[in-house]
Amino acid sequence: MRYSLFALARGALRGHRDWQPVWRDAAPRKTYDIVIVGGGGHGLATAYYLAKEHGIRNIAVVEKGWIGSGNAGRNTTIIRSNYLLPGNEPFYEWSMKLWEGLEQDLNFNVMVSQRGVLNLYHSDAQRDAFARRGNAMRLSGADADMLDIDAVRRMLPFLDFDNARFPIKGGLLQRRGGTARHDAVVWGYARGASDRGVDIVQNCEVTGFLRDRERIVGVETTRGPIGAGTVGLAVAGSSSRVAALAGLKLPIESHVLQAFVSEAIEPSVPGVVTFGAGHFYISQSDKGGLVFGGDIDGYNSYAQRGNLPTVEDVCEGGMALMPAIGRLRMLRSWAGLVDMSMDGSPIMDHTPIEGLLLNAGWCYGGFKATPASGWCFAHLLARDQSHPLAAAYRLDRFATGHLIDEKGQGAQPNLH
């Protein structure tokens, strides 16, 4: 069924009784050409582009819970391509371009809202760093505008511009950035992949790997063994645990990243705003709640919940940026499990084990990378070579010294 205005009108006339399930909840078959472990945005996008761009349809996406139950549904929904380094910026700009055409491509409303992403700066040195980043963005085809204090004041008059410790002096604006609905992205990719013959197998946890000598030839699951020509891992915060089942140790640590939403208020924050003097970012949802987040909790954990000191730290950042936030009640919080690489950039490569490929280490950038991650991982799985946009995301860069140190920090900034 193709969604359209006419389909909606026809459904209304029929009392909305004839709508079909968005995707097939498949039972696992004995063998597939490719098995993708992880039913989040990255895994489903990979399956979709494998089928659409490479014509490979004998694919299974296996998920231990329900699709989107991990990080895909536990983030602050921000999309942007305002990166600096050549290993990152072209990749994220391609992701941004895919976001811009995603709804038409999937025939599904993923609620892309290009309201702009504004990074505030608070010193002359930070201004110069943002100017450099903006120039790098433009060289890669992205948009970037430097705003002075007056332009920022017109856009966001409620900010604390004259804070004694963190005076706002301007910002770097990417107007094409914004937000998208995280659940809808998962559903859209699931629908597109399922329509092209991909099996989406839920409640199917991987418990081990099948081997033929040194090669991976499938996965052991709670629903039985599943054979595969190739296995791709896209399990985010569980990357280290699943890779360990194959005897592989990754340069990744799993951390909790919290997010928060306030009670609903009148429209006030027009886009996404980041605080340059601390790790705090904020936007406003369609329902009116302020959605915000900050740093990882700072210790290794596999729990999808956070600690109170981080709540306090994030709220302090919000108060320093916009004191009016102190009058709001926080409605709820949640946490994702992020796989932090040691240089803060992702890994998309073959592993030392034949037949096992890896897509992991997305740190804070996983959701915004979803379309390009699926596109490039599909290329790697189908053609057995890295896509040029993801060529820098090699697993061996930590041994060779070719790090992509975008922020100068990995999982533990004190060690860098």
Coordinates of C-alpha atoms in Angstrom, one line a residue:
M1 CA 0.0 0.0 0.0
R2 CA 1.4 3.4 -1.0
Y3 CA 0.6 6.3 1.3
S4 CA -0.9 9.4 -0.2
L5 CA -3.7 12.0 0.3
F6 CA -6.0 9.9 -1.7
A7 CA -5.2 6.7 0.3
L8 CA -5.9 8.6 3.5
A9 CA -9.2 9.9 2.1
R10 CA -10.1 6.4 0.9
G11 CA -9.2 4.9 4.3
A12 CA -11.4 7.5 6.1
L13 CA -14.4 6.6 3.9
R14 CA -13.9 3.0 4.8
G15 CA -13.7 3.7 8.5
H16 CA -9.9 3.0 8.5
R17 CA -10.6 -0.7 8.5
D18 CA -8.4 -1.7 5.5
W19 CA -4.9 -0.5 6.5
Q20 CA -2.3 -3.1 6.2
P21 CA 0.6 -3.8 8.8
V22 CA 3.5 -1.6 8.1
W23 CA 6.0 -4.5 7.9
R24 CA 6.0 -8.3 8.1
D25 CA 6.9 -9.8 11.5
A26 CA 8.7 -12.7 10.0
A27 CA 9.8 -16.1 11.4
P28 CA 13.5 -16.9 10.8
R29 CA 14.4 -19.2 7.9
K30 CA 17.3 -21.6 8.1
T31 CA 19.7 -19.5 6.0
Y32 CA 20.2 -16.1 4.4
D33 CA 22.8 -14.4 2.2
I34 CA 23.2 -11.7 4.9
V35 CA 22.2 -11.6 8.5
I36 CA 22.2 -8.2 10.2
V37 CA 22.3 -8.3 13.9
G38 CA 20.4 -5.3 15.3
G39 CA 17.0 -4.0 14.5
G40 CA 17.6 -0.3 15.1
G41 CA 17.8 2.4 12.6
H42 CA 21.3 1.5 11.4
G43 CA 20.5 -2.2 10.9
L44 CA 17.2 -1.6 9.2
A45 CA 18.7 1.2 7.0
T46 CA 21.4 -1.2 5.9
A47 CA 18.9 -3.9 5.0
Y48 CA 16.8 -1.3 3.0
Y49 CA 19.8 -0.1 1.0
L50 CA 21.0 -3.6 0.4
A51 CA 17.7 -4.4 -1.2
K52 CA 17.1 -1.1 -3.0
E53 CA 20.6 -0.2 -4.2
H54 CA 22.3 -3.6 -4.5
G55 CA 19.4 -6.0 -5.3
I56 CA 20.1 -8.3 -2.4
R57 CA 16.9 -9.4 -0.8
N58 CA 17.7 -12.7 1.0
I59 CA 18.4 -10.8 4.2
A60 CA 17.3 -11.2 7.8
V61 CA 17.5 -8.4 10.4
V62 CA 17.4 -10.1 13.9
E63 CA 16.6 -8.0 17.0
K64 CA 16.6 -9.3 20.6
G65 CA 13.5 -7.2 21.5
W66 CA 11.3 -5.2 19.2
I67 CA 12.7 -3.0 16.5
G68 CA 13.7 0.4 17.7
S69 CA 13.8 -0.7 21.4
G70 CA 17.4 0.4 21.7
N71 CA 19.1 3.7 20.9
A72 CA 17.0 4.4 17.9
G73 CA 14.1 5.3 20.3
R74 CA 16.3 6.8 23.0
N75 CA 17.9 9.9 21.7
T76 CA 17.2 13.6 21.2
T77 CA 16.3 13.3 17.4
I78 CA 18.9 15.8 16.2
I79 CA 20.1 15.7 12.6
R80 CA 23.1 17.8 11.4
S81 CA 26.3 17.7 9.4
N82 CA 28.4 20.4 11.1
Y83 CA 31.6 18.4 11.5
L84 CA 35.2 19.5 10.9
L85 CA 37.5 16.7 9.9
P86 CA 37.7 15.3 6.4
G87 CA 37.1 11.7 7.7
N88 CA 33.7 12.9 9.1
E89 CA 32.2 15.9 7.3
P90 CA 31.6 14.4 3.8
F91 CA 30.0 11.3 5.4
Y92 CA 27.6 13.4 7.6
E93 CA 26.8 15.7 4.7
W94 CA 25.8 12.8 2.6
S95 CA 23.6 11.6 5.5
M96 CA 22.1 15.1 5.6
K97 CA 21.2 14.9 1.9
L98 CA 19.6 11.5 2.4
W99 CA 17.6 12.9 5.3
E100 CA 16.3 15.6 3.0
G101 CA 14.8 13.1 0.5
L102 CA 14.1 10.3 2.9
E103 CA 10.3 10.8 3.2
Q104 CA 9.9 10.7 -0.6
D105 CA 12.2 7.7 -0.8
L106 CA 10.5 5.7 1.8
N107 CA 6.9 7.0 1.2
F108 CA 6.7 7.4 4.9
N109 CA 6.5 10.5 7.1
V110 CA 9.6 10.5 9.3
M111 CA 8.9 14.1 10.4
V112 CA 12.1 15.7 9.2
S113 CA 12.1 19.3 10.5
Q114 CA 15.0 21.4 9.2
R115 CA 14.7 24.2 11.8
G116 CA 18.4 24.8 12.0
V117 CA 21.2 23.9 14.5
L118 CA 22.9 26.8 16.2
N119 CA 26.2 26.2 18.1
L120 CA 26.9 29.2 20.4
Y121 CA 30.4 30.5 21.1
H122 CA 31.6 32.4 24.1
S123 CA 35.1 33.5 23.4
D124 CA 37.3 34.8 20.6
A125 CA 39.2 31.5 20.4
Q126 CA 35.9 29.6 20.2
R127 CA 34.7 31.9 17.4
D128 CA 37.9 31.2 15.4
A129 CA 37.4 27.4 15.9
F130 CA 33.8 27.7 14.7
A131 CA 34.9 29.8 11.7
R132 CA 37.3 27.0 10.8
R133 CA 34.6 24.4 11.1
G134 CA 32.2 26.4 9.0
N135 CA 34.8 26.7 6.3
A136 CA 35.4 23.0 6.4
M137 CA 31.7 22.4 6.1
R138 CA 31.4 24.6 3.1
L139 CA 34.3 22.8 1.4
S140 CA 32.2 19.6 1.7
G141 CA 29.1 21.2 0.3
A142 CA 27.3 21.8 3.6
D143 CA 25.8 25.1 4.6
A144 CA 27.3 27.2 7.4
D145 CA 26.6 30.8 8.6
M146 CA 28.5 32.7 11.3
L147 CA 26.1 34.8 13.4
D148 CA 27.2 37.8 15.5
I149 CA 25.6 38.5 18.9
D150 CA 22.9 40.8 17.4
A151 CA 21.7 38.1 15.0
V152 CA 21.6 35.5 17.8
R153 CA 19.8 37.9 20.1
R154 CA 17.1 38.4 17.4
M155 CA 16.7 34.7 17.1
L156 CA 16.8 33.7 20.8
P157 CA 16.1 36.8 22.9
F158 CA 15.6 34.7 26.1
L159 CA 19.2 33.5 26.4
D160 CA 21.5 34.8 29.1
F161 CA 23.8 36.9 26.8
D162 CA 25.6 38.7 29.6
N163 CA 26.3 35.7 31.9
A164 CA 29.4 36.7 33.9
R165 CA 31.1 33.4 33.3
F166 CA 29.8 32.5 29.8
P167 CA 28.9 35.6 27.8
I168 CA 27.4 34.7 24.4
K169 CA 29.3 36.3 21.5
G170 CA 27.7 34.6 18.5
G171 CA 27.2 31.3 16.9
L172 CA 27.6 28.9 14.0
L173 CA 24.3 28.1 12.3
Q174 CA 23.5 25.2 10.0
R175 CA 20.1 26.1 8.7
R176 CA 19.5 22.7 7.1
G177 CA 20.0 20.9 10.4
G178 CA 17.1 20.1 12.7
T179 CA 15.3 17.1 14.0
A180 CA 13.4 13.9 12.8
R181 CA 11.0 11.6 14.6
H182 CA 13.2 8.6 15.8
D183 CA 10.4 6.0 15.9
A184 CA 9.1 7.0 12.5
V185 CA 12.6 6.5 11.0
V186 CA 12.7 3.0 12.3
W187 CA 9.2 2.2 11.0
G188 CA 9.9 3.8 7.7
Y189 CA 13.1 1.8 7.0
A190 CA 11.4 -1.4 8.3
R191 CA 8.5 -0.9 5.9
G192 CA 10.8 -0.2 3.0
A193 CA 13.0 -3.2 3.7
S194 CA 10.0 -5.6 4.4
D195 CA 8.4 -4.5 1.1
R196 CA 11.6 -5.6 -0.7
G197 CA 11.6 -9.1 0.8
V198 CA 13.8 -8.6 3.9
D199 CA 12.8 -10.7 6.9
I200 CA 12.6 -8.6 10.2
V201 CA 12.8 -11.1 13.0
Q202 CA 11.9 -9.7 16.5
N203 CA 12.4 -11.3 19.9
C204 CA 15.4 -13.1 18.5
E205 CA 18.5 -12.6 20.6
V206 CA 21.9 -13.7 19.2
T207 CA 23.6 -16.0 21.7
G208 CA 26.6 -17.2 19.7
F209 CA 28.0 -17.6 16.2
L210 CA 28.2 -20.6 13.9
R211 CA 31.7 -21.3 12.4
D212 CA 33.2 -23.3 9.6
R213 CA 36.8 -23.5 10.8
E214 CA 37.8 -19.8 11.1
R215 CA 34.9 -18.3 9.2
I216 CA 31.6 -17.1 10.6
V217 CA 28.7 -18.9 8.8
G218 CA 25.7 -17.9 10.9
V219 CA 24.3 -17.0 14.3
E220 CA 23.0 -19.0 17.2
T221 CA 19.8 -17.3 18.5
T222 CA 17.0 -17.9 21.0
R223 CA 14.9 -19.0 18.0
G224 CA 17.4 -21.4 16.7
P225 CA 20.5 -21.3 14.4
I226 CA 20.4 -19.2 11.3
G227 CA 22.9 -19.7 8.6
A228 CA 24.4 -16.7 6.7
G229 CA 26.9 -16.0 4.0
T230 CA 27.9 -12.8 5.8
V231 CA 27.0 -11.4 9.3
G232 CA 26.9 -7.7 9.9
L233 CA 26.8 -6.3 13.5
A234 CA 24.9 -3.1 14.1
V235 CA 24.0 -3.3 17.7
A236 CA 25.2 0.0 19.1
G237 CA 25.8 -0.1 22.9
S238 CA 25.9 -3.9 22.8
S239 CA 28.7 -4.1 20.2
S240 CA 31.3 -5.2 22.7
R241 CA 29.1 -7.9 24.2
V242 CA 28.0 -9.4 20.9
A243 CA 31.5 -9.2 19.4
A244 CA 32.8 -11.0 22.5
L245 CA 30.6 -14.0 21.6
A246 CA 32.9 -14.4 18.5
G247 CA 36.0 -13.9 20.6
L248 CA 36.6 -10.4 19.4
K249 CA 37.6 -7.5 21.7
L250 CA 36.7 -4.0 20.4
P251 CA 38.2 -0.6 21.3
I252 CA 34.8 0.5 22.5
E253 CA 33.3 1.3 25.9
S254 CA 29.5 1.3 26.6
H255 CA 28.1 4.3 28.5
V256 CA 24.7 5.7 29.4
L257 CA 23.6 8.9 27.7
Q258 CA 20.6 10.5 29.2
A259 CA 17.9 12.8 27.7
F260 CA 15.1 14.8 29.2
V261 CA 11.9 16.5 28.3
S262 CA 10.0 19.3 30.2
E263 CA 6.3 20.0 30.5
A264 CA 4.8 21.6 27.4
I265 CA 5.1 25.4 26.8
E266 CA 4.3 27.8 24.0
P267 CA 6.6 27.7 21.0
S268 CA 9.8 29.4 22.1
V269 CA 12.9 27.5 20.8
P270 CA 12.8 27.7 17.0
G271 CA 15.5 25.1 16.3
V272 CA 18.3 23.2 18.0
V273 CA 20.7 25.2 20.3
T274 CA 23.9 24.0 21.8
F275 CA 25.7 25.6 24.7
G276 CA 29.4 26.3 23.8
A277 CA 30.6 26.6 27.4
G278 CA 29.3 23.2 28.5
H279 CA 27.8 20.0 27.0
F280 CA 24.1 21.0 26.8
Y281 CA 21.8 21.0 23.8
I282 CA 18.1 21.8 23.5
S283 CA 15.2 21.8 21.1
Q284 CA 11.4 21.9 21.4
S285 CA 9.2 19.0 20.4
D286 CA 5.9 19.3 18.4
K287 CA 4.0 18.7 21.6
G288 CA 5.7 21.8 23.2
G289 CA 8.1 20.0 25.6
L290 CA 11.8 21.2 25.7
V291 CA 14.0 18.2 24.8
F292 CA 17.6 18.4 26.1
G293 CA 20.6 16.4 27.0
G294 CA 24.3 16.6 27.9
D295 CA 27.3 14.3 28.6
I296 CA 27.5 10.6 29.1
D297 CA 27.2 9.5 32.7
G298 CA 31.0 8.9 32.9
Y299 CA 31.1 5.2 33.9
N300 CA 30.7 2.0 32.0
S301 CA 27.2 0.6 32.2
Y302 CA 24.6 -1.5 30.2
A303 CA 21.6 -0.1 32.1
Q304 CA 19.2 2.0 30.2
R305 CA 18.8 4.5 33.0
G306 CA 21.0 7.3 34.3
N307 CA 22.3 8.8 37.5
L308 CA 21.3 11.9 39.4
P309 CA 24.7 13.8 39.3
T310 CA 24.4 13.9 35.5
V311 CA 20.8 15.2 35.8
E312 CA 22.1 18.0 38.0
D313 CA 25.0 18.7 35.6
V314 CA 22.7 18.9 32.6
C315 CA 20.2 21.2 34.4
E316 CA 23.1 23.5 35.5
G317 CA 24.1 23.9 31.8
G318 CA 20.5 24.7 30.9
M319 CA 20.2 27.3 33.7
A320 CA 23.5 29.0 32.6
L321 CA 22.2 29.2 29.0
M322 CA 18.6 30.1 29.6
P323 CA 17.6 30.8 33.2
A324 CA 13.9 30.7 32.4
I325 CA 14.2 26.9 32.1
G326 CA 14.4 26.8 35.9
R327 CA 10.6 27.6 36.1
L328 CA 9.7 24.4 34.2
R329 CA 9.1 21.0 35.6
M330 CA 10.9 18.1 34.1
L331 CA 8.3 15.6 32.8
R332 CA 10.5 12.5 32.2
S333 CA 13.9 11.3 31.4
W334 CA 15.3 8.3 29.6
A335 CA 18.7 6.9 28.6
G336 CA 20.4 5.2 25.6
L337 CA 23.3 2.9 25.7
V338 CA 26.1 4.4 23.5
D339 CA 29.2 2.6 22.2
M340 CA 32.0 5.1 22.7
S341 CA 35.1 4.6 20.6
M342 CA 38.4 5.8 21.8
D343 CA 38.7 8.7 19.4
G344 CA 35.0 9.7 19.3
S345 CA 34.4 8.5 15.7
P346 CA 32.7 5.4 14.4
I347 CA 34.0 2.1 13.1
M348 CA 32.7 0.5 9.9
D349 CA 35.0 -2.2 8.6
H350 CA 35.8 -5.9 8.3
T351 CA 36.8 -7.6 11.5
P352 CA 39.8 -10.0 11.8
I353 CA 37.2 -12.8 11.7
E354 CA 36.2 -13.8 8.2
G355 CA 32.5 -13.4 7.5
L356 CA 31.9 -10.9 10.3
L357 CA 31.6 -7.2 9.6
L358 CA 31.2 -4.4 12.1
N359 CA 29.2 -1.1 12.2
A360 CA 29.8 0.4 15.7
G361 CA 31.3 3.2 17.8
W362 CA 28.9 6.0 16.9
C363 CA 29.3 7.8 20.3
Y364 CA 27.0 10.8 20.3
G365 CA 26.4 10.8 16.5
G366 CA 24.4 7.6 15.8
F367 CA 21.0 8.9 15.0
K368 CA 22.0 11.7 12.7
A369 CA 24.2 9.2 10.8
T370 CA 21.4 6.6 10.2
P371 CA 20.8 7.1 6.5
A372 CA 24.5 7.3 5.5
S373 CA 25.5 4.5 7.9
G374 CA 23.0 2.2 6.3
W375 CA 24.0 3.3 2.8
C376 CA 27.8 2.7 3.5
F377 CA 27.4 -0.5 5.5
A378 CA 25.2 -1.9 2.7
H379 CA 28.0 -1.1 0.3
L380 CA 30.6 -2.8 2.5
L381 CA 28.4 -5.9 2.9
A382 CA 27.4 -6.1 -0.8
R383 CA 30.8 -5.3 -2.4
D384 CA 33.2 -6.4 0.3
Q385 CA 34.9 -3.0 0.2
S386 CA 34.5 0.3 2.1
H387 CA 32.5 3.1 0.6
P388 CA 34.7 6.1 -0.1
L389 CA 32.6 8.2 2.4
A390 CA 33.4 5.7 5.2
A391 CA 36.9 4.7 4.2
A392 CA 38.4 6.5 7.2
Y393 CA 36.3 4.4 9.7
R394 CA 38.8 1.5 9.7
L395 CA 39.0 -0.7 12.7
D396 CA 42.8 -0.8 12.6
R397 CA 43.3 3.0 12.9
F398 CA 43.8 2.7 16.6
A399 CA 46.8 0.5 15.9
T400 CA 48.2 2.5 13.0
G401 CA 47.6 6.0 14.6
H402 CA 45.2 7.2 12.0
L403 CA 42.6 8.5 14.5
I404 CA 39.7 10.8 13.7
D405 CA 39.8 12.9 16.8
E406 CA 36.9 15.2 16.0
K407 CA 36.4 16.5 19.6
G408 CA 39.7 15.6 21.1
Q409 CA 38.0 13.1 23.4
G410 CA 36.7 9.5 23.4
A411 CA 34.9 7.7 26.1
Q412 CA 37.2 8.9 28.9
P413 CA 38.4 12.5 28.1
N414 CA 40.8 12.5 31.0
L415 CA 42.9 9.9 29.2
H416 CA 43.3 11.9 26.0

